[in-house]
Amino acid sequence: MTIITHLINGEMRPANGRVTDVFNPATGEVIRQVELASKTTVEDAIAAAKAALPAWRNLPPARRAQILFRFKTLLEEHESQIVALISEEHGKTPEDAAGELRRGIENVEYATAAPELLKGEFSRNAGPHIDSWSDFHAVGVVAGITPFNFPAMVPLWMYPLAIACGNTFVLKPSERDPSSTLLIASLLQQAGLPAGVLNVVNGDKEAVDTLLESPDVKAISFVGSTPVAEYIYGEGTRRGKRVQALGGAKNHAVIMPDAELDNAVSALMGAAYGSCGERCMAISVAVCVGDQVAEALINKLIPKIEALKVGAGNQKGLDMGPLVTRAHLNKVTDYIHGGVAAGATLIVDGRRLAVAGYESGFFMGGCLFDQVTPEMRIYQEEIFGPVLCIVRVNSLEEAITLINDHEYGNGTCIFTRDGESARLFCNEIEVGMVGVNVPLPVPVAFHSFGGWKRSLFGDLHAYGPDGVRFYTRRKTITQRWPARISHEAAQFAFPSGQ
Ligand code: NAD
C-alpha cells in the first residue's frame, strides 16, 4: 500500500515512522496510508525552511511572482487530477472540488501581485530635509496548519501569499485527505520554487506541537476547529509567535417575510447541504421571522431535501457525497439522536441512507429539524453535517439578538427585499462575513476571510490585504539628507519636525 510522506527541502522523504489510514469515504476502504511526522522530521522541515530564507527573502518580489504565475498555470493544467484526489479522499463531488480549487487559484492570482503589494509607503519632506518610508519585510519561517474540509483551497489561502512576501513555509495539512495537498505542493516545486521554501509535513499533534515549540517558527496560520484554534493561539502567542487561528462556526440565515422565497430555498439548499455541510461557512440554522415564513419555507424545503442526489464522490451530477470518516458519520448521527431527545421535530431524517453499490460508505442524507431552541446542543454546537435547524423568531431584532448571543461569528446572511432591514442587519450583526441574499459570503481573494468571536483567535483575517499584513513586518526608516546643512546644537526636547 502507498505510504504518503513529506516534502522536505524539495524531496519526498522515504517512509520510516508511524502511519495512519486514509479512506475513500464512499467505499469505506483504506486506499493509502500517511506517515505521521516525528519531531525530528518536523525539525528537519523547519531547518530546511530556515536555510532557504536568506536567499528567498532577498529575491526581487517580481521574480517570486514569476514562479507563482507558472504555478497558477500548472494548477489549471492539473485540475482534473487534483479534483479526482479531493473527491476520492474527502468525498465531495467533483464540481464542488473544482470550485474549491478555483477559489484557491484566485489566492495564487492575488499573490502574483507581490511587487505591487510590497511597495511600501513613502513621505517626502516628513520633516526638514527628512524623508520617511515604511517597507514590508518577511516575518521568517511561517507554519500553516490546515483542516480536512478544503485540502486544496485552505493551504492556498496561506503559502502562496506568505512566500510571495518573502517568507519560507512549513505546511501541516490534514492527515485525513493529504494527497491533493501534496500534489499541489509538488506542482509549485515544478514551477521553479527553490528547495526548502515550501515544505509539507504530514502528521498529527506531535507535528503541530513541534511547530509550536520551535523558536525558528515566527508565525502560524491555523484553520480548523475552535478547541484546536484556541490551543494553537494560546501556545503560539505564549512563545512570542504571531498567530491567526480560524475556528469553527454556526452560521445563521435569516429569512424575512418579504424574502423571495424560491430563491432563498435554492440558496439554503446549496449552503446547508453542499459538501455534506462540511464547510465552515455552511448555513446550519435558518432563522424564520414569523410562523408563516417557517411553514412556507419548510413546505418548499422538504421535497428538495428528499430529492437530494447522494452518491460516490467520483460521479458527476450529484448534490452530496459521503461524510469524511465513519467517526464523523457517527458524531453527526449522535447529534441527530440528541436533537430528537431534546424535543426538536425531525422533519426529514437522512440517517441510514443506503447508496446502492456503496453499502460501506459513510453516507447520510439531508436532515431538517424544526422547533429548535437556543438551549439545545444541536443549536449551540457545530454539527458539520447535512443538518439544517429551523429556529422561529418574531422580528428581525429578535433574530439579530439570537445570532449575536451565539458563541461563533463566522458567517451569516439575510434574505430580504427590503434595503432598510438589510442595512440594519449588516450594521448590528456581530459576525465577520455577512451576505445579503448571498448564502455563502466567502470573501473574494482581494478581500480577507475571517470570523468574529470564537470563530477567530488573533487580529488579522486570512488572505487578501490582512494576509499581506500578517505575513510581513513593517520597518519605518527616517532619513535626513544632506547630513550636515548647518552645525546644530543638541536638542533635548522631543523631535517634532517644527
Ligand atoms: P481539526 O481542528 O480537527 O484539525 C485541524 C488541524 O489541526 C489538522 O491539521 C489536525 O491534524 C490538527 N489537529 C487536530 N487535533 C489537534 C490537536 N489536538 N492538537 C494539535 N493539532 C491538532 O479540524 P478538522 O476536523 O480537520 O476541520 C473541521 C473544522 O475546521 C470545523 O470546525 C470547521 O468549522 C473548521 N474550519 C474553519 C474554517 C474557517 O475559516 N474558520 C475553514 C475550514 C474549516
XYZ file of C-alpha atoms and ligand atoms in Angstrom:
542
model
C 0.000 0.000 0.000
C 1.241 3.501 -0.843
C 2.517 5.458 2.134
C 2.336 9.211 1.700
C 5.272 11.002 3.312
C 6.644 14.536 3.455
C 8.108 17.111 1.092
C 11.236 18.459 2.750
C 13.877 20.570 1.040
C 12.411 19.780 -2.372
C 12.421 15.996 -1.940
C 9.983 13.347 -0.782
C 11.127 11.615 2.398
C 11.191 7.796 2.498
C 8.668 6.352 4.974
C 10.044 5.164 8.305
C 7.612 6.053 11.061
C 4.083 5.881 12.470
C 1.273 5.786 9.901
C -2.486 6.288 9.821
C -5.074 5.113 7.282
C -6.527 7.310 4.542
C -10.028 6.209 3.489
C -12.164 6.526 0.431
C -15.298 7.598 2.326
C -17.577 6.417 -0.496
C -16.419 2.804 -0.234
C -15.251 2.823 3.376
C -11.967 1.243 2.227
C -8.442 2.171 3.208
C -6.802 3.384 -0.004
C -3.478 4.712 1.272
C -1.603 5.364 4.446
C 0.036 8.588 5.515
C 3.074 8.837 7.718
C 2.726 10.930 10.851
C 5.869 13.013 11.083
C 8.077 12.605 14.135
C 9.526 15.587 15.989
C 12.840 15.061 14.155
C 11.166 15.084 10.732
C 9.361 18.339 11.503
C 12.587 19.836 12.823
C 14.249 18.897 9.518
C 11.487 20.717 7.632
C 11.895 23.820 9.812
C 15.675 23.691 9.288
C 15.184 23.458 5.501
C 12.834 26.469 5.589
C 15.312 28.418 7.728
C 18.207 27.645 5.384
C 16.190 28.724 2.323
C 15.089 32.002 3.918
C 18.017 34.423 3.310
C 18.185 33.869 -0.460
C 14.403 33.744 -0.890
C 13.556 36.906 1.035
C 16.215 38.820 -0.918
C 14.941 37.671 -4.294
C 13.107 40.550 -6.025
C 9.350 40.180 -5.462
C 8.793 40.186 -9.234
C 10.967 37.059 -9.532
C 8.993 35.362 -6.776
C 5.793 36.338 -8.597
C 7.027 34.756 -11.834
C 7.207 31.384 -10.089
C 3.653 31.878 -8.835
C 2.466 32.663 -12.381
C 3.894 29.321 -13.554
C 2.314 27.632 -10.527
C -1.127 29.004 -11.450
C -0.791 27.615 -14.975
C 0.267 24.208 -13.656
C -2.689 24.154 -11.253
C -5.067 24.807 -14.132
C -3.406 22.147 -16.283
C -3.689 19.560 -13.470
C -7.243 20.414 -12.455
C -8.768 17.020 -13.236
C -6.058 15.147 -11.319
C -6.389 17.418 -8.278
C -10.192 17.269 -8.342
C -10.122 13.451 -8.548
C -7.852 13.208 -5.485
C -10.004 15.622 -3.466
C -13.173 13.690 -4.310
C -11.533 10.338 -3.636
C -10.242 11.169 -0.143
C -12.667 13.854 1.046
C -15.818 12.579 -0.648
C -17.065 15.895 -2.054
C -18.451 15.948 -5.584
C -16.110 16.762 -8.500
C -17.995 20.007 -9.192
C -17.558 21.066 -5.566
C -13.864 20.090 -5.598
C -13.361 22.097 -8.803
C -14.988 25.109 -7.107
C -12.646 24.847 -4.140
C -9.622 24.605 -6.444
C -10.816 27.635 -8.414
C -11.103 29.702 -5.223
C -7.625 28.524 -4.228
C -6.185 29.582 -7.594
C -7.675 33.048 -7.038
C -5.442 33.326 -3.979
C -2.420 32.449 -6.134
C -3.500 35.147 -8.582
C -3.660 37.679 -5.750
C -0.186 36.649 -4.546
C 1.299 37.276 -8.003
C 0.736 40.968 -7.250
C 3.575 40.798 -4.681
C 5.623 43.612 -6.295
C 2.601 45.912 -6.024
C 1.548 44.677 -2.566
C 5.027 45.148 -1.075
C 5.733 48.613 -2.482
C 5.501 50.279 0.896
C 4.664 53.844 1.843
C 6.776 56.946 1.320
C 6.638 60.505 2.653
C 8.923 63.088 1.117
C 9.660 66.023 3.449
C 8.311 64.307 6.527
C 10.441 66.930 8.339
C 13.103 69.465 7.254
C 15.307 67.606 4.730
C 13.827 64.407 6.044
C 12.130 61.641 4.071
C 10.414 58.724 5.724
C 9.232 55.408 4.407
C 7.777 52.166 5.619
C 8.545 48.939 3.896
C 7.405 45.412 4.499
C 9.791 42.627 5.421
C 9.286 38.900 5.591
C 8.451 37.543 9.044
C 10.678 34.466 8.622
C 9.716 30.811 8.735
C 5.910 30.563 8.795
C 3.868 27.437 9.563
C 0.390 26.610 8.253
C -1.883 24.009 9.822
C -4.992 23.149 7.823
C -8.273 21.180 8.130
C -9.660 18.264 6.128
C -12.586 20.046 4.530
C -10.684 22.136 1.958
C -7.470 20.220 1.270
C -6.681 22.375 -1.786
C -8.162 25.797 -1.019
C -7.197 26.458 2.595
C -3.458 25.730 2.132
C -3.674 28.007 -0.938
C -5.062 30.760 1.319
C -1.741 30.654 3.122
C 1.530 29.738 1.458
C 1.281 31.488 -1.945
C 0.897 34.845 -0.215
C 3.375 34.004 2.558
C 6.124 33.067 0.120
C 5.231 35.975 -2.192
C 6.026 38.185 0.814
C 9.462 36.548 1.135
C 8.783 34.046 3.907
C 9.556 30.344 3.789
C 6.885 27.890 4.847
C 6.181 24.596 6.599
C 2.667 23.271 5.904
C 0.996 20.647 8.114
C -2.158 19.591 6.228
C -4.938 17.367 7.499
C -3.899 13.735 7.839
C -7.351 12.652 6.591
C -7.020 13.729 2.925
C -3.381 14.620 2.255
C -2.907 13.606 -1.415
C -4.259 16.628 -3.300
C -2.402 18.984 -0.942
C 0.868 17.201 -1.641
C 0.292 17.093 -5.400
C -0.328 20.851 -5.402
C 2.856 21.471 -3.401
C 4.854 19.358 -5.876
C 3.471 21.498 -8.741
C 4.936 24.548 -7.036
C 8.334 22.811 -6.957
C 7.842 22.082 -10.648
C 7.149 25.773 -11.242
C 10.691 26.519 -10.123
C 10.417 27.144 -6.389
C 13.832 26.735 -4.756
C 14.142 23.747 -2.424
C 13.157 24.440 1.172
C 10.918 27.454 0.504
C 7.795 25.291 0.876
C 7.932 22.103 2.952
C 4.990 19.825 3.703
C 4.921 17.581 6.762
C 2.012 15.245 7.270
C 1.189 14.461 10.845
C -0.842 14.869 13.986
C -0.448 16.613 17.330
C 3.241 15.661 17.574
C 3.966 17.575 14.357
C 1.835 20.549 15.444
C 3.478 20.713 18.866
C 6.941 20.650 17.273
C 5.967 23.659 15.146
C 4.613 25.428 18.232
C 7.749 24.732 20.268
C 10.294 25.761 17.638
C 11.802 29.222 18.179
C 12.571 29.282 14.441
C 8.859 29.355 13.522
C 7.908 33.030 13.743
C 4.238 32.910 12.706
C 1.438 30.359 12.442
C -1.714 30.404 10.319
C -4.231 27.845 11.541
C -7.641 26.829 10.200
C -9.674 24.117 11.936
C -11.955 23.538 14.897
C -12.286 26.050 17.725
C -10.735 23.971 20.561
C -7.572 23.378 18.497
C -7.560 27.001 17.251
C -7.673 28.240 20.838
C -4.884 25.845 21.865
C -2.639 26.930 18.983
C -3.320 30.607 19.578
C -2.579 30.270 23.311
C 0.582 28.171 22.944
C 1.864 30.103 19.930
C 1.419 33.611 21.335
C 2.805 32.499 24.726
C 6.008 31.715 22.860
C 6.045 35.097 21.146
C 4.787 33.960 17.733
C 2.371 35.827 15.547
C -0.757 33.643 15.278
C -4.005 33.794 13.332
C -6.225 30.837 14.244
C -9.551 30.435 12.447
C -12.021 28.142 14.179
C -15.480 26.628 13.903
C -18.838 28.136 13.098
C -22.612 28.051 13.379
C -23.905 30.152 10.525
C -27.443 31.533 10.576
C -29.563 32.592 7.604
C -32.408 34.981 8.433
C -35.491 34.625 6.235
C -37.637 37.761 6.309
C -41.357 37.706 5.453
C -40.640 39.721 2.285
C -37.889 37.382 1.034
C -38.120 35.988 -2.485
C -38.790 32.511 -1.096
C -37.946 30.279 -4.064
C -34.520 31.863 -4.433
C -33.977 31.708 -0.678
C -34.843 27.989 -0.702
C -32.386 27.266 -3.536
C -29.698 29.258 -1.773
C -30.352 27.455 1.510
C -30.240 24.021 -0.121
C -26.755 24.634 -1.532
C -25.454 26.341 1.587
C -26.802 23.773 4.065
C -26.245 20.527 2.160
C -23.405 21.327 -0.288
C -20.260 19.382 0.650
C -22.486 17.474 3.105
C -22.477 20.520 5.410
C -18.724 20.092 5.977
C -17.950 23.761 5.377
C -17.087 26.395 7.960
C -19.424 28.723 6.024
C -22.261 26.173 5.727
C -25.658 27.507 6.785
C -26.800 25.284 9.643
C -29.573 27.452 11.129
C -32.490 29.030 9.239
C -33.997 31.777 11.392
C -37.560 32.319 10.190
C -39.174 35.634 11.071
C -42.754 34.595 11.784
C -44.539 31.218 11.723
C -45.918 31.855 8.248
C -42.413 32.138 6.820
C -41.364 28.991 8.693
C -44.302 26.934 7.364
C -43.845 28.132 3.794
C -40.108 27.537 3.906
C -40.445 24.043 5.359
C -43.034 23.059 2.734
C -40.680 24.077 -0.032
C -37.585 22.528 1.589
C -38.984 19.046 2.321
C -39.324 17.780 -1.267
C -35.983 19.269 -2.233
C -34.150 17.640 0.688
C -35.826 14.306 -0.021
C -34.728 14.599 -3.662
C -31.047 15.279 -2.900
C -28.832 13.125 -5.105
C -26.308 11.482 -2.818
C -23.563 9.185 -4.107
C -19.896 8.394 -4.517
C -17.655 11.419 -4.961
C -16.224 10.265 -8.283
C -19.593 10.591 -10.056
C -20.800 13.769 -11.716
C -24.194 15.398 -11.290
C -24.598 14.615 -7.583
C -25.596 17.038 -4.839
C -23.709 15.398 -1.970
C -21.052 12.771 -1.391
C -20.332 10.897 1.838
C -19.086 12.339 5.127
C -15.334 12.216 5.595
C -14.916 9.347 8.082
C -17.009 6.766 9.898
C -16.193 8.535 13.180
C -17.592 11.768 11.785
C -20.715 9.991 10.469
C -21.256 8.574 13.962
C -20.763 12.012 15.528
C -23.320 13.645 13.224
C -25.738 10.743 13.831
C -25.358 11.249 17.602
C -26.270 14.922 17.230
C -29.463 13.913 15.416
C -30.396 11.399 18.142
C -29.683 14.169 20.676
C -31.847 16.695 18.852
C -34.794 14.289 18.807
C -34.291 13.513 22.511
C -34.173 17.245 23.321
C -37.609 17.766 21.726
C -36.812 19.206 18.297
C -39.001 17.932 15.449
C -37.036 15.890 12.908
C -38.959 16.553 9.711
C -36.561 14.921 7.255
C -34.410 12.087 8.587
C -31.318 11.291 6.485
C -29.935 8.627 8.817
C -29.467 5.118 7.493
C -29.250 6.253 3.886
C -28.082 3.388 1.666
C -26.316 4.113 -1.619
C -26.518 1.132 -3.965
C -23.094 -0.352 -4.621
C -21.550 1.664 -1.769
C -23.051 -0.026 1.266
C -19.926 0.506 3.399
C -19.631 4.226 2.563
C -20.070 6.964 5.159
C -23.308 8.326 3.714
C -26.068 10.372 5.283
C -28.998 12.067 3.609
C -30.132 15.616 4.283
C -31.809 16.216 7.662
C -34.186 19.002 8.679
C -35.146 19.930 12.235
C -37.968 22.285 13.174
C -38.795 23.781 16.590
C -35.135 24.096 17.515
C -34.481 26.321 20.535
C -31.296 28.053 21.703
C -30.606 25.799 24.684
C -30.411 22.652 22.525
C -26.976 21.207 21.683
C -27.943 20.911 18.003
C -28.325 24.695 18.041
C -25.299 25.559 20.135
C -22.653 23.289 18.636
C -21.159 22.922 15.180
C -22.512 19.637 13.734
C -20.553 19.842 10.452
C -23.020 17.575 8.663
C -26.059 17.836 6.351
C -28.367 19.085 9.092
C -30.406 22.279 8.927
C -32.170 23.580 12.052
C -35.180 25.895 11.885
C -35.475 28.448 14.687
C -38.584 30.601 14.768
C -38.499 34.246 15.932
C -40.979 37.126 15.804
C -38.865 40.008 14.495
C -35.613 40.956 12.810
C -34.411 42.443 16.107
C -35.009 39.085 17.814
C -33.081 37.327 15.029
C -30.151 39.719 15.440
C -30.058 39.200 19.214
C -30.164 35.412 18.737
C -27.214 35.462 16.340
C -25.217 37.927 18.423
C -25.665 35.749 21.510
C -24.124 32.723 19.767
C -20.508 31.951 20.643
C -19.494 31.719 16.964
C -19.487 34.574 14.479
C -18.082 33.276 11.212
C -20.702 33.875 8.510
C -24.363 34.830 8.273
C -26.852 36.093 5.716
C -30.251 37.659 5.377
C -32.864 37.030 2.694
C -34.996 40.091 2.148
C -36.171 42.557 -0.491
C -36.067 45.427 1.989
C -32.936 47.583 1.962
C -33.665 49.011 5.389
C -33.759 45.557 7.017
C -30.604 44.539 5.176
C -28.787 47.669 6.273
C -29.823 47.271 9.909
C -28.706 43.634 9.793
C -25.285 44.489 8.313
C -24.732 47.216 10.911
C -25.831 45.357 14.022
C -24.742 41.789 13.417
C -21.616 40.572 15.277
C -20.325 38.264 12.586
C -17.240 38.600 10.393
C -18.716 37.755 6.971
C -22.232 38.838 6.050
C -24.349 38.083 2.993
C -27.417 39.933 1.745
C -29.274 37.430 -0.430
C -25.883 35.670 -0.707
C -25.858 32.434 1.291
C -22.088 31.740 1.406
C -20.450 35.166 1.631
C -16.884 33.826 1.327
C -14.830 36.936 0.544
C -13.023 37.042 -2.798
C -9.212 36.761 -2.758
C -8.665 40.529 -2.745
C -10.673 40.941 0.468
C -9.886 38.919 3.598
C -11.584 35.959 5.273
C -12.319 35.715 8.969
C -14.981 35.406 11.614
C -15.611 37.196 14.892
C -15.972 35.894 18.449
C -14.831 32.283 18.910
C -14.544 31.735 15.156
C -11.179 33.509 15.030
C -8.359 33.983 17.521
C -5.984 36.781 16.549
C -6.268 40.177 14.965
C -5.850 39.677 11.255
C -8.075 37.738 8.903
C -6.772 35.233 6.348
C -5.529 36.104 2.832
C -6.095 39.369 0.915
C -4.885 42.637 2.486
C -4.903 41.192 6.037
C -2.810 38.266 4.756
C -0.161 40.690 3.483
C -0.089 42.374 6.908
C 0.114 39.026 8.688
C 2.994 37.730 6.588
C 5.072 40.932 6.760
C 6.758 43.069 9.382
C 6.813 46.796 8.937
C 10.044 48.739 9.125
C 9.947 52.540 9.071
C 13.042 54.435 8.047
C 13.541 58.134 8.705
C 16.442 59.670 6.784
C 17.929 63.165 6.511
C 19.978 64.397 3.556
C 22.153 66.336 3.404
C 23.539 65.159 6.728
C 25.214 68.494 7.515
C 23.194 71.506 6.470
C 24.343 73.546 9.487
C 26.032 72.901 12.790
C 23.140 72.268 15.080
C 23.175 72.256 18.829
C 21.908 69.168 20.586
C 18.134 69.214 21.064
C 16.710 67.779 24.233
C 13.061 68.418 23.507
C 11.230 65.596 21.730
C 11.732 65.989 17.955
C 8.562 67.405 16.461
C 9.605 68.364 12.971
C 8.673 72.032 13.679
P -9.353 19.940 13.379
O -9.290 21.077 14.336
O -9.643 18.595 13.913
O -7.952 19.799 12.599
C -7.333 20.908 12.000
C -5.823 20.687 12.017
O -5.370 20.616 13.370
C -5.399 19.378 11.341
O -4.235 19.608 10.601
C -5.162 18.448 12.513
O -4.159 17.486 12.252
C -4.707 19.385 13.627
N -5.102 18.923 14.954
C -6.227 18.214 15.279
N -6.268 17.999 16.606
C -5.166 18.575 17.138
C -4.661 18.690 18.461
N -5.300 18.171 19.498
N -3.505 19.354 18.651
C -2.842 19.894 17.622
N -3.280 19.806 16.336
C -4.423 19.168 16.092
O -10.378 20.358 12.232
P -10.951 19.443 11.050
O -11.883 18.448 11.608
O -9.846 18.998 10.185
O -11.769 20.540 10.223
C -13.077 20.919 10.523
C -13.118 22.160 11.392
O -12.417 23.214 10.749
C -14.523 22.681 11.590
O -14.644 23.087 12.934
C -14.611 23.871 10.657
O -15.547 24.850 11.019
C -13.230 24.385 10.744
N -12.906 25.222 9.595
C -12.849 26.554 9.791
C -12.601 27.390 8.736
C -12.527 28.863 8.933
O -12.067 29.535 8.037
N -12.944 29.411 10.055
C -12.388 26.855 7.455
C -12.438 25.470 7.293
C -12.701 24.666 8.387
